[in-house]
Amino acid sequence: MKLMGRDIPARELLARIEDRLRTRGLPTSEPADVPEEGVEPRVDPLSFNLQALEENADATRALPLHTHRGGAGQLVLVAKWAFRKTCQVFINEALGRQRVFNGHVRDSYAQLSAEVIRLRAEVETLRAAQAASQPQPPPAEAPARPRRTAKHSKASDER
């Protein structure tokens, strides 16, 4: 499972959630598809955030309609659908400026991400050049610390 570059034990997480649902008396979900080979590879936060900005940049694009209710919930969905169809022109007008702003944010984030990647590569190159030019001195041994006698350690414990 991917989440901002951190590895999460998916099976363990799902088992804990199922247990918590059962203890509260709630029905558990259907079996989930968890990859057999283990944890998915780490996600690059820069590309993950850029993709999320790209997917949600258009504020006028409607989210999918769904409900967990039956009967009256279906009527609410029909009302929402009808509102969206009849008022989409007004929604686009009201959220047009937000859509433009979100596009600028996405583009700025992409430029900053590219700059961060370039600077990271440059720092790695400079560190490699610095490490190659400076000979590494042998590690110095730490000076031996005097041992404390039982009398001194007992006095320090009482303080």
Short mmCIF file of C-alpha atoms in Angstrom, two decimals:
data_model
loop_
_atom_site.label_atom_id
_atom_site.label_comp_id
_atom_site.label_asym_id
_atom_site.label_seq_id
_atom_site.Cartn_x
_atom_site.Cartn_y
_atom_site.Cartn_z
CA MET A 1 0.00 0.00 0.00
CA LYS A 2 1.36 3.45 -0.88
CA LEU A 3 1.07 6.55 1.23
CA MET A 4 3.48 9.40 0.73
CA GLY A 5 6.48 7.11 0.46
CA ARG A 6 5.92 5.12 3.64
CA ASP A 7 5.59 1.36 3.68
CA ILE A 8 2.42 0.24 5.42
CA PRO A 9 1.72 -3.40 6.27
CA ALA A 10 -1.56 -3.67 4.36
CA ARG A 11 -2.67 -7.07 5.67
CA GLU A 12 -2.03 -6.08 9.27
CA LEU A 13 -3.82 -2.77 8.80
CA LEU A 14 -6.87 -4.41 7.24
CA ALA A 15 -6.98 -7.06 9.98
CA ARG A 16 -6.91 -4.38 12.69
CA ILE A 17 -9.69 -2.44 10.99
CA GLU A 18 -11.81 -5.59 10.65
CA ASP A 19 -11.29 -6.39 14.34
CA ARG A 20 -12.33 -2.88 15.39
CA LEU A 21 -15.45 -3.10 13.24
CA ARG A 22 -16.37 -6.48 14.73
CA THR A 23 -15.92 -5.23 18.31
CA ARG A 24 -18.31 -2.36 17.58
CA GLY A 25 -20.86 -4.77 16.13
CA LEU A 26 -20.56 -3.39 12.62
CA PRO A 27 -20.51 -5.72 9.63
CA THR A 28 -17.07 -6.15 8.10
CA SER A 29 -16.31 -5.40 4.49
CA GLU A 30 -15.91 -7.78 1.62
CA PRO A 31 -12.49 -9.37 1.13
CA ALA A 32 -9.98 -6.85 -0.18
CA ASP A 33 -7.39 -7.45 -2.86
CA VAL A 34 -4.03 -7.19 -1.14
CA PRO A 35 -0.94 -7.85 -3.24
CA GLU A 36 0.58 -11.24 -2.51
CA GLU A 37 4.17 -10.10 -3.04
CA GLY A 38 4.00 -7.74 -0.09
CA VAL A 39 4.35 -4.00 0.11
CA GLU A 40 4.23 -1.90 -3.02
CA PRO A 41 7.33 0.17 -3.81
CA ARG A 42 7.83 3.57 -2.23
CA VAL A 43 6.15 6.55 -3.85
CA ASP A 44 8.03 9.69 -4.74
CA PRO A 45 6.19 12.43 -2.79
CA LEU A 46 6.84 15.06 -5.46
CA SER A 47 5.25 13.07 -8.28
CA PHE A 48 2.48 11.78 -5.99
CA ASN A 49 1.46 15.32 -5.01
CA LEU A 50 1.72 16.58 -8.59
CA GLN A 51 -0.54 13.77 -9.78
CA ALA A 52 -3.06 14.56 -7.03
CA LEU A 53 -3.04 18.24 -8.02
CA GLU A 54 -3.51 17.27 -11.66
CA GLU A 55 -6.50 15.05 -10.89
CA ASN A 56 -8.24 17.69 -8.77
CA ALA A 57 -7.30 20.91 -10.58
CA ASP A 58 -10.70 21.37 -12.24
CA ALA A 59 -13.10 22.48 -9.51
CA THR A 60 -16.01 22.45 -11.96
CA ARG A 61 -15.68 18.71 -12.59
CA ALA A 62 -18.29 17.00 -10.44
CA LEU A 63 -17.49 14.22 -8.03
CA PRO A 64 -19.28 10.92 -8.69
CA LEU A 65 -22.76 10.66 -7.23
CA HIS A 66 -23.30 7.77 -4.84
CA THR A 67 -25.24 6.96 -1.71
CA HIS A 68 -25.36 4.20 0.84
CA ARG A 69 -29.05 4.80 1.50
CA GLY A 70 -31.91 3.12 -0.27
CA GLY A 71 -35.29 4.56 -1.22
CA ALA A 72 -35.13 8.26 -0.35
CA GLY A 73 -31.37 8.26 -0.94
CA GLN A 74 -31.97 7.38 -4.57
CA LEU A 75 -34.35 10.34 -4.85
CA VAL A 76 -31.64 12.62 -3.45
CA LEU A 77 -29.24 11.34 -6.10
CA VAL A 78 -31.75 12.09 -8.83
CA ALA A 79 -32.24 15.61 -7.42
CA LYS A 80 -28.46 16.19 -7.31
CA TRP A 81 -28.08 14.91 -10.87
CA ALA A 82 -30.88 17.21 -12.08
CA PHE A 83 -29.35 20.20 -10.26
CA ARG A 84 -25.96 19.55 -11.81
CA LYS A 85 -27.39 19.21 -15.31
CA THR A 86 -29.50 22.37 -15.10
CA CYS A 87 -27.04 24.56 -13.19
CA GLN A 88 -23.67 23.48 -14.66
CA VAL A 89 -23.33 26.83 -16.45
CA PHE A 90 -23.63 28.68 -13.13
CA ILE A 91 -21.29 26.21 -11.40
CA ASN A 92 -18.68 26.75 -14.12
CA GLU A 93 -19.04 30.53 -13.77
CA ALA A 94 -18.76 30.45 -9.98
CA LEU A 95 -15.76 28.13 -9.93
CA GLY A 96 -13.97 29.37 -13.06
CA ARG A 97 -11.51 31.51 -11.14
CA GLN A 98 -10.77 28.61 -8.76
CA ARG A 99 -10.05 26.33 -11.74
CA VAL A 100 -7.53 28.87 -13.11
CA PHE A 101 -5.91 29.26 -9.68
CA ASN A 102 -5.65 25.48 -9.25
CA GLY A 103 -3.96 25.25 -12.66
CA HIS A 104 -1.39 27.85 -11.59
CA VAL A 105 -0.77 26.00 -8.33
CA ARG A 106 -0.28 22.73 -10.22
CA ASP A 107 2.14 24.34 -12.68
CA SER A 108 4.08 26.07 -9.89
CA TYR A 109 4.34 22.83 -7.97
CA ALA A 110 5.64 21.06 -11.07
CA GLN A 111 8.31 23.74 -11.57
CA LEU A 112 9.34 23.62 -7.91
CA SER A 113 9.47 19.82 -7.99
CA ALA A 114 11.72 19.88 -11.04
CA GLU A 115 13.98 22.41 -9.30
CA VAL A 116 14.14 20.25 -6.14
CA ILE A 117 15.08 17.20 -8.21
CA ARG A 118 17.78 19.19 -10.05
CA LEU A 119 19.18 20.58 -6.78
CA ARG A 120 19.24 17.13 -5.17
CA ALA A 121 21.24 15.78 -8.10
CA GLU A 122 23.63 18.74 -7.86
CA VAL A 123 24.11 18.22 -4.11
CA GLU A 124 24.85 14.52 -4.65
CA THR A 125 27.40 15.41 -7.33
CA LEU A 126 29.10 17.95 -5.05
CA ARG A 127 29.16 15.50 -2.13
CA ALA A 128 30.69 12.81 -4.32
CA ALA A 129 33.33 15.25 -5.61
CA GLN A 130 34.10 16.43 -2.07
CA ALA A 131 34.40 12.86 -0.79
CA ALA A 132 36.73 11.96 -3.67
CA SER A 133 38.99 14.99 -3.13
CA GLN A 134 39.41 14.64 0.63
CA PRO A 135 41.23 11.60 1.97
CA GLN A 136 39.39 10.06 4.87
CA PRO A 137 41.47 9.99 8.08
CA PRO A 138 41.37 6.72 10.00
CA PRO A 139 38.76 6.79 12.73
CA ALA A 140 40.27 7.83 16.04
CA GLU A 141 39.61 5.62 19.00
CA ALA A 142 37.72 7.23 21.82
CA PRO A 143 39.84 7.80 24.94
CA ALA A 144 39.18 5.30 27.66
CA ARG A 145 36.92 6.62 30.39
CA PRO A 146 37.98 6.03 33.97
CA ARG A 147 35.93 3.38 35.67
CA ARG A 148 33.76 4.40 38.56
CA THR A 149 34.17 2.59 41.77
CA ALA A 150 31.23 1.26 43.72
CA LYS A 151 31.60 4.09 46.22
CA HIS A 152 31.31 6.79 43.52
CA SER A 153 28.40 5.15 41.71
CA LYS A 154 26.44 4.74 44.98
CA ALA A 155 26.96 8.42 45.84
CA SER A 156 25.75 9.50 42.38
CA ASP A 157 22.68 7.25 42.66
CA GLU A 158 21.66 8.93 45.92
CA ARG A 159 21.68 12.38 44.33
#
